[in-house]
């Protein structure tokens, strides 16, 4: 046996185990140990790793019926939808700040093009429905989990559940402090000067502070969603309250996705039809906003669809 | 082309045929199939077949303290294997008879 052979065997084993990591958690929990034992007995190789990786694809696409954990699927979907929804909410808040809240640069634009006005109405309506859906599905589930965590004296889980209230409040306080400390008079909007909307609509704190607050806000949104997601994993709630949350999450994700789409239409409309001085003709804010909204909306809607499929499974013939 | 004609080597069928002898764990199944049928199943192929067969109730896992969990054929699995074997036998009989008549094949 050459000196390279043990190393090759070790690499092949590591590869095969990494390939096993490509399988869904339920499949790994059921067959993982057996496959590892088989790999040890048969001396796993690159062929075993490639075969394992290849067969992981159909398992994801069409999970075996006997391993399908409806409640687990709903909980995982709720956690993903929560994260994607929170990021979308953060992104559309940036849109509100840069577009709808800017009366000075918007006044003439809004009156001039109906597509932008309709997009704003659709955006507002979808946002309201989405928020109501989150409240209708999220609050009962949150209350059930909070009561259970308190009764069981699980302080970490209680802390996780309080994160969506504490972190946004802390973020708002930081934002108010930044505004109080660095806010300037703001640059006047003048027709002969072409600048980006971030230069013009940053609330008087300047583009750098504004972008820092945006990044901090998105991080706060992600942390706020991660808290309940972790609590879902720890407490594994079930019953009608979970099904209600999965259905509400679907509505919330779809309407937030539509709100994001409406904001994209409005942003493109502003890019095309706003007067030059309004700052909407600069490409980079749109180039960042568009893919971010589409990606978050796609994740939210796909995760929510998987969750509602688990909540209302199709009848098996 | 050869792949398309290789339906007899369908991994779930090979696993059923292997378990028709006695209950076996994963490694024993691959060894048995390699020894008796000359086909070596990789880990991914074997466990894809096992999970499909288990989902359809054609095989079932047995209790085991070891990580090497054995499987056995269920009554439904035995019926399915019998049906498939009968069909394969019919095809093989017709093919052998015609080869004998038309090509002078003397048999393997």
mmCIF file of C-alpha atoms in Angstrom:
data_model
loop_
_atom_site.group_PDB
_atom_site.id
_atom_site.type_symbol
_atom_site.label_atom_id
_atom_site.label_comp_id
_atom_site.label_asym_id
_atom_site.label_seq_id
_atom_site.Cartn_x
_atom_site.Cartn_y
_atom_site.Cartn_z
ATOM 1 C CA UNK A 1 0.000 0.000 0.000
ATOM 2 C CA UNK A 2 1.458 3.367 -1.010
ATOM 3 C CA UNK A 3 1.635 6.308 1.405
ATOM 4 C CA UNK A 4 -0.986 8.151 -0.618
ATOM 5 C CA UNK A 5 -3.642 5.463 -0.273
ATOM 6 C CA UNK A 6 -4.681 6.127 3.354
ATOM 7 C CA UNK A 7 -4.953 9.824 2.537
ATOM 8 C CA UNK A 8 -7.082 9.103 -0.551
ATOM 9 C CA UNK A 9 -9.308 6.803 1.506
ATOM 10 C CA UNK A 10 -9.685 9.503 4.159
ATOM 11 C CA UNK A 11 -10.558 12.106 1.506
ATOM 12 C CA UNK A 12 -13.103 9.756 -0.050
ATOM 13 C CA UNK A 13 -14.715 9.172 3.352
ATOM 14 C CA UNK A 14 -14.898 12.909 4.026
ATOM 15 C CA UNK A 15 -16.417 13.453 0.566
ATOM 16 C CA UNK A 16 -19.021 10.747 1.097
ATOM 17 C CA UNK A 17 -19.988 12.175 4.489
ATOM 18 C CA UNK A 18 -20.241 15.662 2.959
ATOM 19 C CA UNK A 19 -22.506 14.216 0.264
ATOM 20 C CA UNK A 20 -24.677 12.715 2.998
ATOM 21 C CA UNK A 21 -25.024 16.265 4.340
ATOM 22 C CA UNK A 22 -26.860 17.193 1.133
ATOM 23 C CA UNK A 23 -29.914 15.152 2.177
ATOM 24 C CA UNK A 24 -32.937 16.623 3.985
ATOM 25 C CA UNK A 25 -32.694 16.432 7.800
ATOM 26 C CA UNK A 26 -35.556 13.896 8.077
ATOM 27 C CA UNK A 27 -33.820 11.555 5.612
ATOM 28 C CA UNK A 28 -30.474 11.940 7.398
ATOM 29 C CA UNK A 29 -32.110 11.269 10.762
ATOM 30 C CA UNK A 30 -33.678 8.063 9.421
ATOM 31 C CA UNK A 31 -30.896 6.621 7.220
ATOM 32 C CA UNK A 32 -27.773 8.638 8.091
ATOM 33 C CA UNK A 33 -26.319 6.165 10.607
ATOM 34 C CA UNK A 34 -27.004 3.201 8.350
ATOM 35 C CA UNK A 35 -25.361 4.878 5.357
ATOM 36 C CA UNK A 36 -22.332 5.825 7.449
ATOM 37 C CA UNK A 37 -22.044 2.217 8.650
ATOM 38 C CA UNK A 38 -22.314 0.997 5.052
ATOM 39 C CA UNK A 39 -19.601 3.427 3.949
ATOM 40 C CA UNK A 40 -17.330 2.189 6.734
ATOM 41 C CA UNK A 41 -17.958 -1.455 5.825
ATOM 42 C CA UNK A 42 -17.586 -1.043 2.078
ATOM 43 C CA UNK A 43 -14.727 1.483 2.137
ATOM 44 C CA UNK A 44 -16.340 4.589 0.678
ATOM 45 C CA UNK A 45 -14.869 6.138 -2.416
ATOM 46 C CA UNK A 46 -15.435 9.014 -4.780
ATOM 47 C CA UNK A 47 -18.033 6.856 -6.562
ATOM 48 C CA UNK A 48 -19.995 6.473 -3.333
ATOM 49 C CA UNK A 49 -19.827 10.245 -2.727
ATOM 50 C CA UNK A 50 -20.997 11.035 -6.268
ATOM 51 C CA UNK A 51 -23.802 8.486 -6.036
ATOM 52 C CA UNK A 52 -24.967 9.846 -2.685
ATOM 53 C CA UNK A 53 -24.890 13.432 -3.965
ATOM 54 C CA UNK A 54 -26.806 12.489 -7.124
ATOM 55 C CA UNK A 55 -29.546 10.639 -5.248
ATOM 56 C CA UNK A 56 -30.051 13.582 -2.859
ATOM 57 C CA UNK A 57 -31.747 15.550 -5.660
ATOM 58 C CA UNK A 58 -34.896 13.377 -6.028
ATOM 59 C CA UNK A 59 -35.166 13.093 -2.235
ATOM 60 C CA UNK A 60 -35.466 16.893 -2.003
ATOM 61 C CA UNK A 61 -37.772 17.127 -5.012
ATOM 62 C CA UNK A 62 -40.064 14.330 -3.873
ATOM 63 C CA UNK A 63 -39.485 13.393 -0.222
ATOM 64 C CA UNK A 64 -40.422 9.817 0.693
ATOM 65 C CA UNK A 65 -43.951 9.768 2.140
ATOM 66 C CA UNK A 66 -43.019 7.867 5.280
ATOM 67 C CA UNK A 67 -40.446 10.555 6.184
ATOM 68 C CA UNK A 68 -42.679 13.558 5.540
ATOM 69 C CA UNK A 69 -43.015 15.452 8.806
ATOM 70 C CA UNK A 70 -45.924 17.874 8.302
ATOM 71 C CA UNK A 71 -45.413 19.777 11.532
ATOM 72 C CA UNK A 72 -41.659 19.983 11.033
ATOM 73 C CA UNK A 73 -42.216 21.252 7.486
ATOM 74 C CA UNK A 74 -44.646 23.913 8.721
ATOM 75 C CA UNK A 75 -42.240 25.054 11.435
ATOM 76 C CA UNK A 76 -39.285 25.197 9.028
ATOM 77 C CA UNK A 77 -41.397 27.118 6.492
ATOM 78 C CA UNK A 78 -42.563 29.568 9.140
ATOM 79 C CA UNK A 79 -38.956 30.249 10.163
ATOM 80 C CA UNK A 80 -37.874 30.824 6.531
ATOM 81 C CA UNK A 81 -40.929 32.936 5.706
ATOM 82 C CA UNK A 82 -40.345 34.997 8.854
ATOM 83 C CA UNK A 83 -36.767 35.728 7.820
ATOM 84 C CA UNK A 84 -37.624 36.553 4.188
ATOM 85 C CA UNK A 85 -40.669 38.614 5.231
ATOM 86 C CA UNK A 86 -38.618 40.642 7.721
ATOM 87 C CA UNK A 87 -35.954 41.379 5.105
ATOM 88 C CA UNK A 88 -38.641 42.349 2.583
ATOM 89 C CA UNK A 89 -40.232 44.614 5.189
ATOM 90 C CA UNK A 90 -36.829 46.230 5.739
ATOM 91 C CA UNK A 91 -36.332 46.725 2.008
ATOM 92 C CA UNK A 92 -39.764 48.222 1.426
ATOM 93 C CA UNK A 93 -39.187 50.547 4.405
ATOM 94 C CA UNK A 94 -36.150 51.851 2.484
ATOM 95 C CA UNK A 95 -38.418 52.297 -0.547
ATOM 96 C CA UNK A 96 -40.935 54.240 1.575
ATOM 97 C CA UNK A 97 -38.182 56.511 2.872
ATOM 98 C CA UNK A 98 -36.715 57.109 -0.593
ATOM 99 C CA UNK A 99 -39.962 57.419 -2.523
ATOM 100 C CA UNK A 100 -43.310 57.800 -0.813
ATOM 101 C CA UNK A 101 -42.074 59.883 2.112
ATOM 102 C CA UNK A 102 -40.357 62.417 -0.152
ATOM 103 C CA UNK A 103 -43.094 64.948 -0.765
ATOM 104 C CA UNK A 104 -40.656 67.577 -1.993
ATOM 105 C CA UNK A 105 -39.251 65.484 -4.851
ATOM 106 C CA UNK A 106 -42.450 63.543 -5.434
ATOM 107 C CA UNK A 107 -45.099 66.207 -5.765
ATOM 108 C CA UNK A 108 -44.784 66.804 -9.474
ATOM 109 C CA UNK A 109 -43.919 63.157 -10.311
ATOM 110 C CA UNK A 110 -46.954 61.657 -8.621
ATOM 111 C CA UNK A 111 -49.345 63.958 -10.364
ATOM 112 C CA UNK A 112 -47.770 63.271 -13.714
ATOM 113 C CA UNK A 113 -47.784 59.504 -14.083
ATOM 114 C CA UNK A 114 -50.686 57.237 -13.082
ATOM 115 C CA UNK A 115 -48.547 54.050 -13.077
ATOM 116 C CA UNK A 116 -46.586 55.382 -10.120
ATOM 117 C CA UNK A 117 -49.749 56.450 -8.285
ATOM 118 C CA UNK A 118 -51.405 53.046 -8.834
ATOM 119 C CA UNK A 119 -48.244 51.280 -7.740
ATOM 120 C CA UNK A 120 -48.242 53.288 -4.529
ATOM 121 C CA UNK A 121 -51.883 52.372 -3.849
ATOM 122 C CA UNK A 122 -51.244 48.690 -4.569
ATOM 123 C CA UNK A 123 -48.148 48.846 -2.370
ATOM 124 C CA UNK A 124 -50.072 50.386 0.543
ATOM 125 C CA UNK A 125 -52.974 47.920 0.248
ATOM 126 C CA UNK A 126 -50.694 44.855 0.046
ATOM 127 C CA UNK A 127 -48.576 46.086 2.925
ATOM 128 C CA UNK A 128 -51.643 46.546 5.161
ATOM 129 C CA UNK A 129 -53.018 43.066 4.299
ATOM 130 C CA UNK A 130 -49.590 41.536 4.902
ATOM 131 C CA UNK A 131 -49.244 43.187 8.307
ATOM 132 C CA UNK A 132 -52.765 42.060 9.270
ATOM 133 C CA UNK A 133 -51.943 38.488 8.177
ATOM 134 C CA UNK A 134 -48.776 38.490 10.284
ATOM 135 C CA UNK A 135 -50.779 39.717 13.260
ATOM 136 C CA UNK A 136 -53.599 37.183 12.698
ATOM 137 C CA UNK A 137 -51.301 34.174 12.356
ATOM 138 C CA UNK A 138 -48.229 35.236 14.295
ATOM 139 C CA UNK A 139 -49.694 36.635 17.498
ATOM 140 C CA UNK A 140 -51.675 33.502 18.550
ATOM 141 C CA UNK A 141 -48.642 31.274 17.856
ATOM 142 C CA UNK A 142 -46.358 33.696 19.668
ATOM 143 C CA UNK A 143 -48.703 33.747 22.694
ATOM 144 C CA UNK A 144 -48.859 29.937 22.835
ATOM 145 C CA UNK A 145 -45.081 29.652 22.657
ATOM 146 C CA UNK A 146 -44.546 32.480 25.160
ATOM 147 C CA UNK A 147 -46.891 30.880 27.722
ATOM 148 C CA UNK A 148 -45.238 27.477 27.278
ATOM 149 C CA UNK A 149 -41.732 28.916 27.587
ATOM 150 C CA UNK A 150 -42.641 30.888 30.717
ATOM 151 C CA UNK A 151 -44.400 27.921 32.324
ATOM 152 C CA UNK A 152 -41.354 25.730 31.630
ATOM 153 C CA UNK A 153 -39.036 28.543 32.812
ATOM 154 C CA UNK A 154 -37.022 28.408 29.628
ATOM 155 C CA UNK A 155 -35.444 31.835 29.841
ATOM 156 C CA UNK A 156 -33.475 31.606 26.600
ATOM 157 C CA UNK A 157 -36.598 30.756 24.648
ATOM 158 C CA UNK A 158 -38.471 33.611 26.343
ATOM 159 C CA UNK A 159 -35.597 35.907 25.335
ATOM 160 C CA UNK A 160 -35.815 34.614 21.737
ATOM 161 C CA UNK A 161 -39.539 35.364 21.697
ATOM 162 C CA UNK A 162 -39.001 38.892 22.992
ATOM 163 C CA UNK A 163 -36.404 39.646 20.310
ATOM 164 C CA UNK A 164 -39.003 40.920 17.726
ATOM 165 C CA UNK A 165 -40.103 43.583 20.218
ATOM 166 C CA UNK A 166 -36.752 44.480 21.760
ATOM 167 C CA UNK A 167 -34.505 44.612 18.675
ATOM 168 C CA UNK A 168 -36.692 46.928 16.520
ATOM 169 C CA UNK A 169 -37.182 49.193 19.561
ATOM 170 C CA UNK A 170 -33.412 49.313 20.091
ATOM 171 C CA UNK A 171 -32.922 50.019 16.389
ATOM 172 C CA UNK A 172 -35.434 52.867 16.491
ATOM 173 C CA UNK A 173 -33.663 54.348 19.503
ATOM 174 C CA UNK A 174 -30.292 54.169 17.736
ATOM 175 C CA UNK A 175 -31.832 55.744 14.628
ATOM 176 C CA UNK A 176 -33.376 58.575 16.646
ATOM 177 C CA UNK A 177 -30.012 59.139 18.379
ATOM 178 C CA UNK A 178 -28.181 59.221 15.028
ATOM 179 C CA UNK A 179 -30.749 61.627 13.625
ATOM 180 C CA UNK A 180 -30.452 63.869 16.680
ATOM 181 C CA UNK A 181 -26.643 63.890 16.555
ATOM 182 C CA UNK A 182 -25.803 64.116 12.860
ATOM 183 C CA UNK A 183 -28.874 65.535 11.172
ATOM 184 C CA UNK A 184 -28.062 68.541 9.043
ATOM 185 C CA UNK A 185 -30.258 70.976 7.177
ATOM 186 C CA UNK A 186 -30.362 68.685 4.122
ATOM 187 C CA UNK A 187 -29.355 69.581 0.629
ATOM 188 C CA UNK A 188 -31.853 71.597 -1.346
ATOM 189 C CA UNK A 189 -33.415 69.953 -4.400
ATOM 190 C CA UNK A 190 -32.521 72.049 -7.389
ATOM 191 C CA UNK A 191 -33.518 71.351 -10.992
ATOM 192 C CA UNK A 192 -30.041 71.932 -12.465
ATOM 193 C CA UNK A 193 -28.192 69.437 -10.277
ATOM 194 C CA UNK A 194 -28.480 65.681 -10.961
ATOM 195 C CA UNK A 195 -27.884 63.584 -7.827
ATOM 196 C CA UNK A 196 -28.941 60.166 -6.561
ATOM 197 C CA UNK A 197 -32.081 59.830 -4.493
ATOM 198 C CA UNK A 198 -29.931 58.606 -1.590
ATOM 199 C CA UNK A 199 -28.133 61.962 -1.691
ATOM 200 C CA UNK A 200 -31.443 63.777 -1.591
ATOM 201 C CA UNK A 201 -33.781 61.661 0.539
ATOM 202 C CA UNK A 202 -31.591 60.506 3.421
ATOM 203 C CA UNK A 203 -33.517 62.454 6.026
ATOM 204 C CA UNK A 204 -30.730 64.963 6.483
ATOM 205 C CA UNK A 205 -28.160 62.517 7.910
ATOM 206 C CA UNK A 206 -26.125 62.229 4.727
ATOM 207 C CA UNK A 207 -25.783 59.202 2.411
ATOM 208 C CA UNK A 208 -23.150 57.367 4.503
ATOM 209 C CA UNK A 209 -25.115 57.472 7.747
ATOM 210 C CA UNK A 210 -28.261 56.608 5.827
ATOM 211 C CA UNK A 211 -26.662 53.512 4.251
ATOM 212 C CA UNK A 212 -25.241 52.508 7.642
ATOM 213 C CA UNK A 213 -28.730 52.772 9.142
ATOM 214 C CA UNK A 214 -30.150 50.710 6.254
ATOM 215 C CA UNK A 215 -27.607 47.933 6.824
ATOM 216 C CA UNK A 216 -28.214 48.064 10.574
ATOM 217 C CA UNK A 217 -31.974 47.997 9.978
ATOM 218 C CA UNK A 218 -31.746 44.916 7.736
ATOM 219 C CA UNK A 219 -29.568 43.212 10.343
ATOM 220 C CA UNK A 220 -32.118 44.126 13.037
ATOM 221 C CA UNK A 221 -34.904 42.686 10.852
ATOM 222 C CA UNK A 222 -32.959 39.441 10.375
ATOM 223 C CA UNK A 223 -32.267 39.112 14.125
ATOM 224 C CA UNK A 224 -35.920 39.911 14.927
ATOM 225 C CA UNK A 225 -37.043 37.060 12.674
ATOM 226 C CA UNK A 226 -34.330 34.664 13.879
ATOM 227 C CA UNK A 227 -35.563 34.866 17.504
ATOM 228 C CA UNK A 228 -39.021 33.326 16.930
ATOM 229 C CA UNK A 229 -37.487 30.950 14.359
ATOM 230 C CA UNK A 230 -35.203 29.575 17.066
ATOM 231 C CA UNK A 231 -38.116 29.383 19.525
ATOM 232 C CA UNK A 232 -40.089 27.378 16.933
ATOM 233 C CA UNK A 233 -37.241 24.856 16.769
ATOM 234 C CA UNK A 234 -36.882 24.624 20.544
ATOM 235 C CA UNK A 235 -40.575 24.414 21.462
ATOM 236 C CA UNK A 236 -41.892 22.513 18.400
ATOM 237 C CA UNK A 237 -45.452 23.865 18.724
ATOM 238 C CA UNK A 238 -48.232 21.992 16.942
ATOM 239 C CA UNK A 239 -52.005 21.964 16.609
ATOM 240 C CA UNK A 240 -54.473 24.385 14.997
ATOM 241 C CA UNK A 241 -52.428 27.412 15.996
ATOM 242 C CA UNK A 242 -49.516 26.150 13.855
ATOM 243 C CA UNK A 243 -51.808 25.465 10.888
ATOM 244 C CA UNK A 244 -53.335 28.960 11.248
ATOM 245 C CA UNK A 245 -49.832 30.466 11.331
ATOM 246 C CA UNK A 246 -48.814 28.529 8.190
ATOM 247 C CA UNK A 247 -51.919 29.742 6.320
ATOM 248 C CA UNK A 248 -51.443 33.323 7.524
ATOM 249 C CA UNK A 249 -47.750 33.143 6.576
ATOM 250 C CA UNK A 250 -48.742 32.218 3.028
ATOM 251 C CA UNK A 251 -51.058 35.240 2.780
ATOM 252 C CA UNK A 252 -48.442 37.477 4.422
ATOM 253 C CA UNK A 253 -45.683 36.272 2.086
ATOM 254 C CA UNK A 254 -47.778 36.621 -1.071
ATOM 255 C CA UNK A 255 -49.040 40.108 -0.172
ATOM 256 C CA UNK A 256 -45.587 41.259 0.948
ATOM 257 C CA UNK A 257 -44.226 39.860 -2.330
ATOM 258 C CA UNK A 258 -46.890 41.838 -4.208
ATOM 259 C CA UNK A 259 -46.025 44.949 -2.183
ATOM 260 C CA UNK A 260 -42.380 44.403 -3.162
ATOM 261 C CA UNK A 261 -43.413 43.975 -6.814
ATOM 262 C CA UNK A 262 -45.512 47.173 -6.646
ATOM 263 C CA UNK A 263 -42.557 49.021 -5.174
ATOM 264 C CA UNK A 264 -40.362 47.719 -7.991
ATOM 265 C CA UNK A 265 -42.899 48.962 -10.585
ATOM 266 C CA UNK A 266 -42.996 52.336 -8.825
ATOM 267 C CA UNK A 267 -39.187 52.487 -8.634
ATOM 268 C CA UNK A 268 -38.883 51.674 -12.346
ATOM 269 C CA UNK A 269 -41.633 54.229 -13.063
ATOM 270 C CA UNK A 270 -39.749 56.851 -11.104
ATOM 271 C CA UNK A 271 -36.547 55.933 -12.948
ATOM 272 C CA UNK A 272 -38.331 56.407 -16.286
ATOM 273 C CA UNK A 273 -40.677 59.314 -15.678
ATOM 274 C CA UNK A 274 -39.554 61.332 -12.663
ATOM 275 C CA UNK A 275 -38.056 64.759 -13.337
ATOM 276 C CA UNK A 276 -34.261 64.756 -13.495
ATOM 277 C CA UNK A 277 -33.799 66.726 -10.259
ATOM 278 C CA UNK A 278 -35.741 64.105 -8.199
ATOM 279 C CA UNK A 279 -32.679 61.821 -8.144
ATOM 280 C CA UNK A 280 -34.383 58.673 -9.437
ATOM 281 C CA UNK A 281 -32.369 58.414 -12.646
ATOM 282 C CA UNK A 282 -29.247 57.133 -10.946
ATOM 283 C CA UNK A 283 -29.002 53.410 -11.649
ATOM 284 C CA UNK A 284 -27.225 51.938 -8.609
ATOM 285 C CA UNK A 285 -30.044 52.234 -6.014
ATOM 286 C CA UNK A 286 -32.398 50.494 -8.457
ATOM 287 C CA UNK A 287 -29.757 47.863 -9.351
ATOM 288 C CA UNK A 288 -29.396 46.990 -5.655
ATOM 289 C CA UNK A 289 -33.092 47.221 -4.735
ATOM 290 C CA UNK A 290 -34.553 45.194 -7.617
ATOM 291 C CA UNK A 291 -32.665 41.893 -7.204
ATOM 292 C CA UNK A 292 -32.822 42.108 -3.394
ATOM 293 C CA UNK A 293 -36.626 42.465 -3.416
ATOM 294 C CA UNK A 294 -37.113 39.756 -6.058
ATOM 295 C CA UNK A 295 -34.859 37.305 -4.217
ATOM 296 C CA UNK A 296 -36.473 37.890 -0.804
ATOM 297 C CA UNK A 297 -39.985 37.713 -2.322
ATOM 298 C CA UNK A 298 -39.149 34.457 -4.130
ATOM 299 C CA UNK A 299 -37.788 32.860 -0.941
ATOM 300 C CA UNK A 300 -40.811 34.045 1.077
ATOM 301 C CA UNK A 301 -43.399 32.804 -1.423
ATOM 302 C CA UNK A 302 -41.718 29.437 -2.105
ATOM 303 C CA UNK A 303 -41.241 28.742 1.624
ATOM 304 C CA UNK A 304 -44.814 29.802 2.375
ATOM 305 C CA UNK A 305 -46.136 27.548 -0.404
ATOM 306 C CA UNK A 306 -44.276 24.575 1.097
ATOM 307 C CA UNK A 307 -45.700 25.458 4.500
ATOM 308 C CA UNK A 308 -49.288 25.700 3.315
ATOM 309 C CA UNK A 309 -48.884 22.425 1.387
ATOM 310 C CA UNK A 310 -47.945 20.810 4.672
ATOM 311 C CA UNK A 311 -50.853 22.531 6.455
ATOM 312 C CA UNK A 312 -53.398 21.456 3.828
ATOM 313 C CA UNK A 313 -51.924 18.332 2.200
ATOM 314 C CA UNK A 314 -53.575 17.162 -1.031
ATOM 315 C CA UNK A 315 -55.731 14.076 -0.657
ATOM 316 C CA UNK A 316 -53.877 10.887 -1.603
ATOM 317 C CA UNK A 317 -55.765 8.912 -4.216
ATOM 318 C CA UNK B 1 -28.911 1.714 -25.269
ATOM 319 C CA UNK B 2 -27.716 -0.929 -22.877
ATOM 320 C CA UNK B 3 -29.085 1.154 -20.009
ATOM 321 C CA UNK B 4 -32.549 1.096 -21.567
ATOM 322 C CA UNK B 5 -32.569 -2.711 -21.758
ATOM 323 C CA UNK B 6 -31.290 -3.158 -18.257
ATOM 324 C CA UNK B 7 -34.662 -3.025 -16.475
ATOM 325 C CA UNK B 8 -34.015 -6.394 -14.848
ATOM 326 C CA UNK B 9 -31.314 -4.708 -12.853
ATOM 327 C CA UNK B 10 -33.777 -2.230 -11.365
ATOM 328 C CA UNK B 11 -32.235 -1.637 -7.887
ATOM 329 C CA UNK B 12 -35.518 -1.967 -5.905
ATOM 330 C CA UNK B 13 -36.133 -5.329 -7.580
ATOM 331 C CA UNK B 14 -32.605 -6.473 -6.788
ATOM 332 C CA UNK B 15 -33.089 -5.472 -3.144
ATOM 333 C CA UNK B 16 -36.404 -7.358 -2.973
ATOM 334 C CA UNK B 17 -34.750 -10.428 -4.498
ATOM 335 C CA UNK B 18 -31.913 -10.219 -2.005
ATOM 336 C CA UNK B 19 -34.255 -9.898 0.973
ATOM 337 C CA UNK B 20 -36.318 -12.862 -0.260
ATOM 338 C CA UNK B 21 -33.546 -15.068 1.134
ATOM 339 C CA UNK B 22 -33.425 -13.605 4.642
ATOM 340 C CA UNK B 23 -33.398 -10.247 6.416
ATOM 341 C CA UNK B 24 -30.187 -8.284 5.785
ATOM 342 C CA UNK B 25 -28.631 -4.902 6.519
ATOM 343 C CA UNK B 26 -27.333 -2.507 3.852
ATOM 344 C CA UNK B 27 -23.835 -3.901 3.439
ATOM 345 C CA UNK B 28 -25.076 -7.507 3.404
ATOM 346 C CA UNK B 29 -27.593 -6.584 0.689
ATOM 347 C CA UNK B 30 -24.901 -5.040 -1.543
ATOM 348 C CA UNK B 31 -22.609 -8.037 -0.993
ATOM 349 C CA UNK B 32 -25.388 -10.517 -1.762
ATOM 350 C CA UNK B 33 -26.394 -8.671 -4.944
ATOM 351 C CA UNK B 34 -22.773 -8.435 -6.065
ATOM 352 C CA UNK B 35 -22.121 -12.146 -5.359
ATOM 353 C CA UNK B 36 -25.308 -13.616 -6.791
ATOM 354 C CA UNK B 37 -26.276 -11.187 -9.546
ATOM 355 C CA UNK B 38 -22.953 -9.578 -10.426
ATOM 356 C CA UNK B 39 -24.181 -6.013 -9.853
ATOM 357 C CA UNK B 40 -22.538 -3.689 -7.357
ATOM 358 C CA UNK B 41 -24.936 -1.089 -5.942
ATOM 359 C CA UNK B 42 -23.462 2.137 -4.603
ATOM 360 C CA UNK B 43 -24.580 3.562 -1.242
ATOM 361 C CA UNK B 44 -26.742 6.245 -2.875
ATOM 362 C CA UNK B 45 -28.480 3.804 -5.197
ATOM 363 C CA UNK B 46 -29.042 1.256 -2.438
ATOM 364 C CA UNK B 47 -30.580 3.685 0.035
ATOM 365 C CA UNK B 48 -32.673 5.396 -2.662
ATOM 366 C CA UNK B 49 -34.125 1.940 -3.359
ATOM 367 C CA UNK B 50 -34.530 1.084 0.340
ATOM 368 C CA UNK B 51 -36.365 4.339 1.126
ATOM 369 C CA UNK B 52 -38.716 3.859 -1.868
ATOM 370 C CA UNK B 53 -39.440 0.264 -0.914
ATOM 371 C CA UNK B 54 -40.016 1.205 2.713
ATOM 372 C CA UNK B 55 -42.346 4.063 1.712
ATOM 373 C CA UNK B 56 -44.417 1.600 -0.353
ATOM 374 C CA UNK B 57 -44.482 -0.929 2.494
ATOM 375 C CA UNK B 58 -42.652 -3.592 0.477
ATOM 376 C CA UNK B 59 -39.879 -3.949 3.048
ATOM 377 C CA UNK B 60 -39.701 -3.066 6.739
ATOM 378 C CA UNK B 61 -36.855 -2.321 9.116
ATOM 379 C CA UNK B 62 -36.230 -4.618 12.073
ATOM 380 C CA UNK B 63 -35.276 -3.472 15.547
ATOM 381 C CA UNK B 64 -31.528 -3.289 16.024
ATOM 382 C CA UNK B 65 -29.142 -1.983 18.648
ATOM 383 C CA UNK B 66 -26.505 -1.640 15.967
ATOM 384 C CA UNK B 67 -26.318 1.118 13.351
ATOM 385 C CA UNK B 68 -26.554 -1.682 10.772
ATOM 386 C CA UNK B 69 -30.323 -1.995 10.776
ATOM 387 C CA UNK B 70 -31.616 -5.084 8.973
ATOM 388 C CA UNK B 71 -34.619 -5.099 6.640
ATOM 389 C CA UNK B 72 -37.059 -7.842 5.782
ATOM 390 C CA UNK B 73 -39.514 -8.438 2.999
ATOM 391 C CA UNK B 74 -43.174 -7.771 3.857
ATOM 392 C CA UNK B 75 -46.085 -9.835 2.512
ATOM 393 C CA UNK B 76 -46.784 -7.046 -0.004
ATOM 394 C CA UNK B 77 -43.108 -7.093 -0.994
ATOM 395 C CA UNK B 78 -43.189 -10.836 -1.543
ATOM 396 C CA UNK B 79 -46.306 -10.488 -3.744
ATOM 397 C CA UNK B 80 -44.686 -7.699 -5.768
ATOM 398 C CA UNK B 81 -41.501 -9.737 -6.225
ATOM 399 C CA UNK B 82 -43.540 -12.790 -7.279
ATOM 400 C CA UNK B 83 -45.445 -10.734 -9.890
ATOM 401 C CA UNK B 84 -42.281 -9.197 -11.288
ATOM 402 C CA UNK B 85 -40.492 -12.577 -11.325
ATOM 403 C CA UNK B 86 -43.415 -14.180 -13.156
ATOM 404 C CA UNK B 87 -43.352 -11.468 -15.800
ATOM 405 C CA UNK B 88 -39.569 -11.757 -16.180
ATOM 406 C CA UNK B 89 -39.883 -15.521 -16.430
ATOM 407 C CA UNK B 90 -42.492 -15.240 -19.200
ATOM 408 C CA UNK B 91 -40.296 -12.844 -21.190
ATOM 409 C CA UNK B 92 -37.234 -15.062 -20.667
ATOM 410 C CA UNK B 93 -39.119 -18.217 -21.774
ATOM 411 C CA UNK B 94 -40.411 -16.618 -24.968
ATOM 412 C CA UNK B 95 -36.997 -15.130 -25.761
ATOM 413 C CA UNK B 96 -35.157 -18.427 -25.200
ATOM 414 C CA UNK B 97 -37.648 -20.430 -27.261
ATOM 415 C CA UNK B 98 -37.383 -18.025 -30.210
ATOM 416 C CA UNK B 99 -33.609 -17.867 -29.987
ATOM 417 C CA UNK B 100 -33.497 -21.659 -30.063
ATOM 418 C CA UNK B 101 -35.795 -21.897 -33.100
ATOM 419 C CA UNK B 102 -34.482 -19.011 -35.173
ATOM 420 C CA UNK B 103 -30.845 -18.683 -34.147
ATOM 421 C CA UNK B 104 -29.925 -22.175 -33.067
ATOM 422 C CA UNK B 105 -29.177 -20.996 -29.564
ATOM 423 C CA UNK B 106 -28.314 -23.968 -27.373
ATOM 424 C CA UNK B 107 -28.792 -22.206 -24.044
ATOM 425 C CA UNK B 108 -26.406 -20.599 -21.582
#
